[in-house]
mmCIF file of C-alpha atoms and ligand atoms in Angstrom:
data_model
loop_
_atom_site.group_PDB
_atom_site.id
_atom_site.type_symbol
_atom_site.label_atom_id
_atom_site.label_comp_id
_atom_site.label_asym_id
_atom_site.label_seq_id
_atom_site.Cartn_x
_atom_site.Cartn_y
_atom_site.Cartn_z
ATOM 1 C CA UNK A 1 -25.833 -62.072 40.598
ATOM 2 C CA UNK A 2 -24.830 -59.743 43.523
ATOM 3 C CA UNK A 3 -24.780 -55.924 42.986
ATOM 4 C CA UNK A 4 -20.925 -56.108 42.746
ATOM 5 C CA UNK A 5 -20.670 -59.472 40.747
ATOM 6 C CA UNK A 6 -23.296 -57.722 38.629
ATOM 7 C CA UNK A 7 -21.131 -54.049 37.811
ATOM 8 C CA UNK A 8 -18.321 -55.787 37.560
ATOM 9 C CA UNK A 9 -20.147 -57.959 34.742
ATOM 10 C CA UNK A 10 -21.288 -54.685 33.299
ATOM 11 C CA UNK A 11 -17.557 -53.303 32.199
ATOM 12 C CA UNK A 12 -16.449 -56.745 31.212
ATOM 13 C CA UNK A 13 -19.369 -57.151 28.934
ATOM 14 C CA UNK A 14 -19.504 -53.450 27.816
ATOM 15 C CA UNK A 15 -23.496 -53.983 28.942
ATOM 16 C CA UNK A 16 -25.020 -50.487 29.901
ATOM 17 C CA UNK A 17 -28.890 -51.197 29.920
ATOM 18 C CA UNK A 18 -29.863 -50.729 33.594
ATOM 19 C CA UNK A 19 -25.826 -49.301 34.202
ATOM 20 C CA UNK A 20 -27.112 -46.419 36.069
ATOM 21 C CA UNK A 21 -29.771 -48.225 38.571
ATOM 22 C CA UNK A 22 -27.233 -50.483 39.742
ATOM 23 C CA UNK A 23 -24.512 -47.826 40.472
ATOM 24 C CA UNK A 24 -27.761 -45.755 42.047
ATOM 25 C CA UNK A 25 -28.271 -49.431 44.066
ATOM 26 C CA UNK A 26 -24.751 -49.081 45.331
ATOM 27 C CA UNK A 27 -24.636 -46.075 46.355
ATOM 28 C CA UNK A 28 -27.653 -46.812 48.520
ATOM 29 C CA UNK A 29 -25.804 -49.287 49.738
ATOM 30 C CA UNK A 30 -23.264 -47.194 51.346
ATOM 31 C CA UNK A 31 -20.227 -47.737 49.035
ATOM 32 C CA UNK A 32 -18.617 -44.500 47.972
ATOM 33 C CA UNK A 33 -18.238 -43.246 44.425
ATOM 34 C CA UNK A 34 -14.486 -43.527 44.540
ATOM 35 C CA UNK A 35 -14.304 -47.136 46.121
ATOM 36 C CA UNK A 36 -17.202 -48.629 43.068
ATOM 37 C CA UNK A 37 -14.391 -46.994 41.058
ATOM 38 C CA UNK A 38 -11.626 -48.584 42.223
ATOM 39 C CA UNK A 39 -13.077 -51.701 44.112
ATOM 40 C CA UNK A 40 -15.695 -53.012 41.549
ATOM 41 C CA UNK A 41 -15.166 -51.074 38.058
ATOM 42 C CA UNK A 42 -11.315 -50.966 37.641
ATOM 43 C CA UNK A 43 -11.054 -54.137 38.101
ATOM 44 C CA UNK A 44 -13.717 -55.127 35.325
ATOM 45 C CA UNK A 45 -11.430 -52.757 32.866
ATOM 46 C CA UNK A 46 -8.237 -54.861 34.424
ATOM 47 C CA UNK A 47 -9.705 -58.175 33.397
ATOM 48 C CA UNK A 48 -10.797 -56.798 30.047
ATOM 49 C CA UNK A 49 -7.233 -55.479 29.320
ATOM 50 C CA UNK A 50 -6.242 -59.233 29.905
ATOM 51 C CA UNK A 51 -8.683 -60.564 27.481
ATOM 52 C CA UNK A 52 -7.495 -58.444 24.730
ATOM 53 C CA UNK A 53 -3.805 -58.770 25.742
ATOM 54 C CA UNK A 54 -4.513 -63.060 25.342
ATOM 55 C CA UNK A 55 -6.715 -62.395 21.898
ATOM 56 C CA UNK A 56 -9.511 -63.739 23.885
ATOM 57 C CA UNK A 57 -11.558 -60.481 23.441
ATOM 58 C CA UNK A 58 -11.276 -58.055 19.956
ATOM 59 C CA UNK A 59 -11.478 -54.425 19.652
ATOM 60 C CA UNK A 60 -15.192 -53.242 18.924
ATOM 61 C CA UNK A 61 -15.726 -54.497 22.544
ATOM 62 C CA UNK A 62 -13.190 -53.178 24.537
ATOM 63 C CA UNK A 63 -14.321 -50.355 22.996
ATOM 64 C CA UNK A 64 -18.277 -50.623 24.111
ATOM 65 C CA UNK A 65 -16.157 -51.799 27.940
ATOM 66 C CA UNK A 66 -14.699 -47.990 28.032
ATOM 67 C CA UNK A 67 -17.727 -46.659 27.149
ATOM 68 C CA UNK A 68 -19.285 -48.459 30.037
ATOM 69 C CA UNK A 69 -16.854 -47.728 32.207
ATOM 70 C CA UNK A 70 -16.907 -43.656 30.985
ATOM 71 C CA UNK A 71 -20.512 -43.778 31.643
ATOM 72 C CA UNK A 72 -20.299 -45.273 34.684
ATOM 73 C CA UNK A 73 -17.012 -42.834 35.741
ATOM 74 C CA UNK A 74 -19.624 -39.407 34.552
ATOM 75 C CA UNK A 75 -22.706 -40.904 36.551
ATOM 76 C CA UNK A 76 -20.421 -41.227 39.915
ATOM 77 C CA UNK A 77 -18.124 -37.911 39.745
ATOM 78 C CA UNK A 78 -21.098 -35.972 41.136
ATOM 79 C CA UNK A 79 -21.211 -37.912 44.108
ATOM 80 C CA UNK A 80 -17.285 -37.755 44.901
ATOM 81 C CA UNK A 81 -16.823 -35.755 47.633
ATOM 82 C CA UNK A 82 -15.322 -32.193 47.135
ATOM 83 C CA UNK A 83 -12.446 -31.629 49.592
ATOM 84 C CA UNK A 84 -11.673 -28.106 49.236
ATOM 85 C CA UNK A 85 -12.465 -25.417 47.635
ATOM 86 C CA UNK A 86 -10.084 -22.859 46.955
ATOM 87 C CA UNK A 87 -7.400 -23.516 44.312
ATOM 88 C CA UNK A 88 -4.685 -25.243 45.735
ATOM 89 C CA UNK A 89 -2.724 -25.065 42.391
ATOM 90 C CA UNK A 90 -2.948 -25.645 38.260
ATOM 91 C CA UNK A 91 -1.808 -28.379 35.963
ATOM 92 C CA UNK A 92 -1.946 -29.244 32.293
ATOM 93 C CA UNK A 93 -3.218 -32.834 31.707
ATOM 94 C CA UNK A 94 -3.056 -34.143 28.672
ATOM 95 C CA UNK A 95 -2.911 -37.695 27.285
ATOM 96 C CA UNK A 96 0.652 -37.702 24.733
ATOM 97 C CA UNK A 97 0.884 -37.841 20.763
ATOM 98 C CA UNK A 98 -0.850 -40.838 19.490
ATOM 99 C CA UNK A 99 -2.356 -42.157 22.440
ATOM 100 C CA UNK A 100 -6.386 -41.965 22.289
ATOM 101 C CA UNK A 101 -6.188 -43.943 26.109
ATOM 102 C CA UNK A 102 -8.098 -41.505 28.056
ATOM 103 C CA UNK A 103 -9.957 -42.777 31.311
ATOM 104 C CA UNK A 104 -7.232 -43.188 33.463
ATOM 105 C CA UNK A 105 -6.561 -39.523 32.771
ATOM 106 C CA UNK A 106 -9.639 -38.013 33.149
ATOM 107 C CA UNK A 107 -9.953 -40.344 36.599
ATOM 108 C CA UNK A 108 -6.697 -38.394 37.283
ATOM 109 C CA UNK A 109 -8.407 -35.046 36.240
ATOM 110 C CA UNK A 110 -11.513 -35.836 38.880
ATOM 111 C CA UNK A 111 -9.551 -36.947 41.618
ATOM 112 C CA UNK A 112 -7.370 -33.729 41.302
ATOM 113 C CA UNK A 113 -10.356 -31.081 40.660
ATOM 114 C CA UNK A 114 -11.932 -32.513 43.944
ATOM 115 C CA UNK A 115 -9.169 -32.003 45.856
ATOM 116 C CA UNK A 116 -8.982 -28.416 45.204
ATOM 117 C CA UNK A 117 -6.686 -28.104 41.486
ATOM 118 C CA UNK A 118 -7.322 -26.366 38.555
ATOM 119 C CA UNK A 119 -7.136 -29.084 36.012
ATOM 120 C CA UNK A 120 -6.505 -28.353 32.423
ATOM 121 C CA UNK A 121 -7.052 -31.324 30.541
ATOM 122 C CA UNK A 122 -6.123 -30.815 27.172
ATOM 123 C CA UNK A 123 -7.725 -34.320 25.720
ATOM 124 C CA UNK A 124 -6.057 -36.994 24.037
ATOM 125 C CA UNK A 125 -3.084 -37.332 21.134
ATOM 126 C CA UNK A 126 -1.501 -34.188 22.170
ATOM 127 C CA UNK A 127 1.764 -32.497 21.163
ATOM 128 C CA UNK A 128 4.322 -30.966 23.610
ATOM 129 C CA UNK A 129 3.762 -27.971 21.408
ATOM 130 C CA UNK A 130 0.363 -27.864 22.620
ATOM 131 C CA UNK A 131 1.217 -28.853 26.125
ATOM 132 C CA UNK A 132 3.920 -25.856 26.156
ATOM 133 C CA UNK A 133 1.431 -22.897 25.463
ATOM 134 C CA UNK A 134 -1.412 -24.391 28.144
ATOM 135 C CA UNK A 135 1.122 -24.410 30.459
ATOM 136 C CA UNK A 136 2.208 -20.851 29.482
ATOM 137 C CA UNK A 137 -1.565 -19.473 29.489
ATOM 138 C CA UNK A 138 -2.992 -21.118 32.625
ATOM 139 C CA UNK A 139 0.927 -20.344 34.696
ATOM 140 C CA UNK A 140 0.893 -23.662 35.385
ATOM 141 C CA UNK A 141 2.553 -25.455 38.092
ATOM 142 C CA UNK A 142 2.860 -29.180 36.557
ATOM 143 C CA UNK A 143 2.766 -30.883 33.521
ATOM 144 C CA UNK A 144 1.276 -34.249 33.690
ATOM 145 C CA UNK A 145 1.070 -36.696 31.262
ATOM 146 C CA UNK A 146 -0.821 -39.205 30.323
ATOM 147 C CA UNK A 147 -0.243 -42.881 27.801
ATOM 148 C CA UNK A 148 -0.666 -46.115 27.768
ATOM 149 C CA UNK A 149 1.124 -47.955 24.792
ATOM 150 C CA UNK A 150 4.737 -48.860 25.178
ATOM 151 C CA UNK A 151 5.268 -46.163 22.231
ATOM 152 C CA UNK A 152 3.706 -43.291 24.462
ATOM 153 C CA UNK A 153 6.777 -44.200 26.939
ATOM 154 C CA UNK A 154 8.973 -43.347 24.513
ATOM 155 C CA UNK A 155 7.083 -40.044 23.481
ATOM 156 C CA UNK A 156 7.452 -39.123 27.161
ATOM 157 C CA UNK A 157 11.110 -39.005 26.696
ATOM 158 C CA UNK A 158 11.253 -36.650 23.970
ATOM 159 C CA UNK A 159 8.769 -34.688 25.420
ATOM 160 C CA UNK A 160 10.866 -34.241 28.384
ATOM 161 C CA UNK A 161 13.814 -33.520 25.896
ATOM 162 C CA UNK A 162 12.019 -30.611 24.180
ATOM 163 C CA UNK A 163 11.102 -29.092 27.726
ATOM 164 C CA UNK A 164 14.455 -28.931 28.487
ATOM 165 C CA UNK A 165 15.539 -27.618 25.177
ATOM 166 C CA UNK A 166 13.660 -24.946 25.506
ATOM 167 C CA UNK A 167 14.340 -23.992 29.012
ATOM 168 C CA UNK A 168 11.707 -25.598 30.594
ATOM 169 C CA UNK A 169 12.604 -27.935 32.778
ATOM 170 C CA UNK A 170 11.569 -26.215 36.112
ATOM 171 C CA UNK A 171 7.917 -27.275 35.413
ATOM 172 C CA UNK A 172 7.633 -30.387 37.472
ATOM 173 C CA UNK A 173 6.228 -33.440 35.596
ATOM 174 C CA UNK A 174 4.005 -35.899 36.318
ATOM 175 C CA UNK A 175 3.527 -38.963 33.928
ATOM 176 C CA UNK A 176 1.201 -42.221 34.311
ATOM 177 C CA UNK A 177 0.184 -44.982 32.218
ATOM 178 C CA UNK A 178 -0.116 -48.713 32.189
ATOM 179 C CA UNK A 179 3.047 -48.558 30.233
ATOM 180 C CA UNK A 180 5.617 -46.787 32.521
ATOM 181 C CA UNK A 181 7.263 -48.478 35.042
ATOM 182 C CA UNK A 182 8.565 -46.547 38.076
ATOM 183 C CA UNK A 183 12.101 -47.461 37.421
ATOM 184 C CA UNK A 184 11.952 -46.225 33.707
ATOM 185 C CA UNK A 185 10.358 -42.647 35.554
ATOM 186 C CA UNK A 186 12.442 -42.547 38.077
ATOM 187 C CA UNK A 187 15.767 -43.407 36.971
ATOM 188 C CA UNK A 188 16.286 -42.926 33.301
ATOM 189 C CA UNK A 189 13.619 -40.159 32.781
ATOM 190 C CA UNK A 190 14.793 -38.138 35.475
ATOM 191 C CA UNK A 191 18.206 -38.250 35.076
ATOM 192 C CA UNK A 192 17.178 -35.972 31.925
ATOM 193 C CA UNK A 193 14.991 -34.085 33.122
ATOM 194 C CA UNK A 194 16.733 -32.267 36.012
ATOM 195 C CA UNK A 195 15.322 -34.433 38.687
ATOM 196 C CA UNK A 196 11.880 -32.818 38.037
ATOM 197 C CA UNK A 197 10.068 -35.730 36.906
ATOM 198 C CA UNK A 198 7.179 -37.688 39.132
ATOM 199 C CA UNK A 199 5.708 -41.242 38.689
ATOM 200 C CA UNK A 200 1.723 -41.301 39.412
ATOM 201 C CA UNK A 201 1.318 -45.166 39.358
ATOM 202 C CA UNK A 202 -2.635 -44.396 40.254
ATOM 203 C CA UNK A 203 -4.740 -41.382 40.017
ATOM 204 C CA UNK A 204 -3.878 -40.763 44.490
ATOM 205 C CA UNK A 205 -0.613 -40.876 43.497
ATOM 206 C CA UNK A 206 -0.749 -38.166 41.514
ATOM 207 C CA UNK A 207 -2.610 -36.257 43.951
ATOM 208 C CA UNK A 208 0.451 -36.915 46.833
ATOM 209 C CA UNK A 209 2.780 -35.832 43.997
ATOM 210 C CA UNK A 210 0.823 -32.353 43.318
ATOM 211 C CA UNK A 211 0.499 -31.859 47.304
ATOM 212 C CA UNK A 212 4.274 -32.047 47.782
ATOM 213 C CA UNK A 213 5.184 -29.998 45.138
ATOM 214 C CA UNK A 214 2.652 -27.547 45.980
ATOM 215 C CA UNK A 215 3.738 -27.228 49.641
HETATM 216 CO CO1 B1M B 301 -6.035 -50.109 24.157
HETATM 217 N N1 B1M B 301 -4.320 -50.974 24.603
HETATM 218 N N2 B1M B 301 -5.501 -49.963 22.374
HETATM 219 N N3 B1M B 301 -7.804 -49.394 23.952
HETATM 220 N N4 B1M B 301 -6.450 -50.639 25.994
HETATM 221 C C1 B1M B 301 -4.067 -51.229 26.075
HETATM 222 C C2 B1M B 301 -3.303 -50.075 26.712
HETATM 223 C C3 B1M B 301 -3.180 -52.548 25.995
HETATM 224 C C4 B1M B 301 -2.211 -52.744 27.160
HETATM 225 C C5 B1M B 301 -4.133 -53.762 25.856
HETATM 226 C C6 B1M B 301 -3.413 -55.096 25.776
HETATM 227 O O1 B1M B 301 -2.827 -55.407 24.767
HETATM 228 N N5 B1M B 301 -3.464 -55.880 26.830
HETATM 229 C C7 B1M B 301 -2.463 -52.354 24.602
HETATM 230 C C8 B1M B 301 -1.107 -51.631 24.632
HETATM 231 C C9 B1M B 301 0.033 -52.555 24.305
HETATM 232 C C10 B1M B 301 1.354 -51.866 24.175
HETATM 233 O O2 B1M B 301 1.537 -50.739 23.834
HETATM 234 N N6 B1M B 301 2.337 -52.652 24.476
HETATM 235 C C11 B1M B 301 -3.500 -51.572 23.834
HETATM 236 C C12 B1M B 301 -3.534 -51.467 22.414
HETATM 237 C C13 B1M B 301 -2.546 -52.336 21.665
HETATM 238 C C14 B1M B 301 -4.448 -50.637 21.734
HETATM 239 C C15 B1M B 301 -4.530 -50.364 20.217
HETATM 240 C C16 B1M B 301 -3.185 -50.181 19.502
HETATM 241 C C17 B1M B 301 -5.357 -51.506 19.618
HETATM 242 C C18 B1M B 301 -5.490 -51.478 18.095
HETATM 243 O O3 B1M B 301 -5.938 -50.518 17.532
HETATM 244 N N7 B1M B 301 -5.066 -52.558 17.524
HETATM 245 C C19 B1M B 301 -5.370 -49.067 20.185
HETATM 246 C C20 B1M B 301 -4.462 -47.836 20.329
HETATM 247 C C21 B1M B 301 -4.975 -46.635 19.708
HETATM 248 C C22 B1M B 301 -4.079 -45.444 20.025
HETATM 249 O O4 B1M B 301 -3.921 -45.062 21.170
HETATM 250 N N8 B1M B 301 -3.476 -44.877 18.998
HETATM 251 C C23 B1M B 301 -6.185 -49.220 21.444
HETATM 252 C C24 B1M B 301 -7.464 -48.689 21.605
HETATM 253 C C25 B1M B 301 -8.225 -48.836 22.748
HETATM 254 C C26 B1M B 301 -9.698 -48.420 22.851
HETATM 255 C C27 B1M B 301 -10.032 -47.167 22.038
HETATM 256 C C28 B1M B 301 -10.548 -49.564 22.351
HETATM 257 C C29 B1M B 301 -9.874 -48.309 24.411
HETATM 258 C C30 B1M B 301 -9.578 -46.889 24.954
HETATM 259 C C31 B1M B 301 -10.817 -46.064 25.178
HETATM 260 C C32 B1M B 301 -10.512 -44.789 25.911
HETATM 261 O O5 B1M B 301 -9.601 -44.672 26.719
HETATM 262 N N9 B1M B 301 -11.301 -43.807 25.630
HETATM 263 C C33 B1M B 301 -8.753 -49.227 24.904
HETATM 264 C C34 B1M B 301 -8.698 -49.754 26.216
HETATM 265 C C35 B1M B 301 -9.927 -49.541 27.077
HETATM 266 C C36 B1M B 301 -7.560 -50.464 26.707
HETATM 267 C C37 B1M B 301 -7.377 -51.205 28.058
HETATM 268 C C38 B1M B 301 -8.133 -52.520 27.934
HETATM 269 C C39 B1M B 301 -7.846 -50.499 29.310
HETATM 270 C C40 B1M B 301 -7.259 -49.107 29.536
HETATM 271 C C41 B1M B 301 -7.976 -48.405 30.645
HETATM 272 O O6 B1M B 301 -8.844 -47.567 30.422
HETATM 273 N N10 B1M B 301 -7.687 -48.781 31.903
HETATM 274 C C42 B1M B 301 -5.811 -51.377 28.096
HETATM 275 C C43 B1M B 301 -5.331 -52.549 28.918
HETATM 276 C C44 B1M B 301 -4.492 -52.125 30.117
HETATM 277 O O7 B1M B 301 -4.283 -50.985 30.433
HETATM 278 N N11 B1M B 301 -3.945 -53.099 30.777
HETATM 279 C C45 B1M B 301 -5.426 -51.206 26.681
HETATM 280 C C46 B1M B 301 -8.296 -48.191 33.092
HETATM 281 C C47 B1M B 301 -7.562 -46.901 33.468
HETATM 282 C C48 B1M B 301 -8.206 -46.271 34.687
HETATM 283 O O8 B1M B 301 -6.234 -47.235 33.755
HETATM 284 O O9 B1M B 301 -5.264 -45.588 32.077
HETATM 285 O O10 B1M B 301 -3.762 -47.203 33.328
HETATM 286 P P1 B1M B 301 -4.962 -46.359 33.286
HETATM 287 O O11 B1M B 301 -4.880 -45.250 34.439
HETATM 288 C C49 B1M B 301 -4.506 -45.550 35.779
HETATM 289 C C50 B1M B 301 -3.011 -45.410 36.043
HETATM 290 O O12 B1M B 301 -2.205 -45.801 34.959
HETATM 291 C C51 B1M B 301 -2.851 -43.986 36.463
HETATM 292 O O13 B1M B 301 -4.072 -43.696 37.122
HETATM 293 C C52 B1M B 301 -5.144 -44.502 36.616
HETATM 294 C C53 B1M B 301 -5.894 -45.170 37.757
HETATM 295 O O14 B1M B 301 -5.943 -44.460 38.938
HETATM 296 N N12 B1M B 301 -2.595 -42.930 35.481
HETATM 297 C C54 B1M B 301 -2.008 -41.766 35.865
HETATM 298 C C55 B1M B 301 -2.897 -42.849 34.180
HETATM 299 N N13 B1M B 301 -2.505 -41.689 33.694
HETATM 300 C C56 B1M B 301 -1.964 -40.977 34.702
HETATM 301 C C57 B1M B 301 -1.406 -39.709 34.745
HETATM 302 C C58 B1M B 301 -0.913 -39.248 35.967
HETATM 303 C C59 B1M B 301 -0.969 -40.031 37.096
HETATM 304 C C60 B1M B 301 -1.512 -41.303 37.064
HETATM 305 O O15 B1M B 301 -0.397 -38.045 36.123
HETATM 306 C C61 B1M B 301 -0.374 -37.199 35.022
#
């Protein structure tokens, strides 16, 4: 199979034996870290969420496909280009209460520490509680969010509630997820939430969102 054919393969199948020589072989070839990510790997984890979405693939190996695609995601970061280097700004990142979904997050956390952020990433199924005193420590300037199951939407909402029940809701938000749609952020979440609420449908847009309300 060709290189790509061949990493592609490697998520779908959750097959890591020889994962890091072929990511070494594309980089060799000239493709960037960040466009094997998005190009080639992402889509392997998009075809392997429709597999499990039609029953035609079971749990044990999606999981071993996120493992792959983790691997994969750790090997690369160090060749992602740094943009900047002084700290352009700080946000809490955290996946939300009962989620365990964490790769599109941490892709979020990567993309956002190379362009110059201080990224507190918190981990996955965490409370607002939790979210509420990083955010207080590190003075930070956003709150994003992180969940993928149509639950996690839902947790967004009341998470937004409590930050504005407790006088919060001048921290900007950010929230992303397979799950969200931009109309759900956009109109019913921030009609809440004081206006103060961002959709990051990929990790980029995330980063546009935390330039403009940095500027
Ligand atoms: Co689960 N899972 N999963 N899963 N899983 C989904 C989400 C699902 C859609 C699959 C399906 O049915 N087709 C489905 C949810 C259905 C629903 O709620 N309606 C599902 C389910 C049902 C479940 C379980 C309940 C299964 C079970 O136990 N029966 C269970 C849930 C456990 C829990 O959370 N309590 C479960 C478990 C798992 C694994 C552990 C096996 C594994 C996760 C491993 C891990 O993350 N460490 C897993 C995986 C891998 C998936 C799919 C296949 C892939 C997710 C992924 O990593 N995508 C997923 C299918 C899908 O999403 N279509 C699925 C790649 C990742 C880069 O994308 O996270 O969307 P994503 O991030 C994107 C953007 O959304 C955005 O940027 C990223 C790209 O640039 N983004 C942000 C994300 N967060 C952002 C934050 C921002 C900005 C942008 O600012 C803060």
């Amino acid at each position: 199979l060709p290189l790509e054919q061949r990493l592609y393969k490697r998520i779908v199948d959750g097959n890591r034996k020889g994962l890091e020589e072929d990511l070494e072989e594309a980089l060799n070839d000239g493709i960037s870290a960040l466009d094997i990510i998005n190009n080639i790997l992402l889509e392997g984890m998009k075809e392997v969420g429709e597999l499990f979405g039609s029953g035609k693939m079971q749990l044990p190996f999606v999981l071993s496909s996120a493992e792959t695609m983790k691997a994969a995601v750790s090997f690369l970061e160090p060749f992602m280009e740094v943009r900047e280097s002084a700290k352009k700004g700080k946000i809490v990142l955290a996946t939300v209460k009962g989620d365990v979904h964490d790769i599109g997050k941490n892709l979020v956390d990567i993309i956002l520490t190379n362009n110059g952020y201080e990224v507190t990433n918190l981990g996955i199924k965490v409370s607002i509680s939790e979210m509420i005193e990083a955010a207080n420590r590190v003075q930070a300037d956003a709150i994003g969010m992180s969940g993928l199951l149509v639950k996690s939407t839902l947790i967004m909402r009341e998470n937004l509630e409590e930050l504005q029940s407790r006088n919060l809701s001048h921290i900007p938000v950010i929230l992303g997820g397979a799950a969200l749609t931009r109309t759900y952020v956009e109109r019913d979440l921030r009609s809440i939430y004081n206006g103060r609420v961002f959709y990051g449908k990929d990790a980029f847009e995330g980063l546009d969102i935390m330039n403009k309300l940095i500027d």
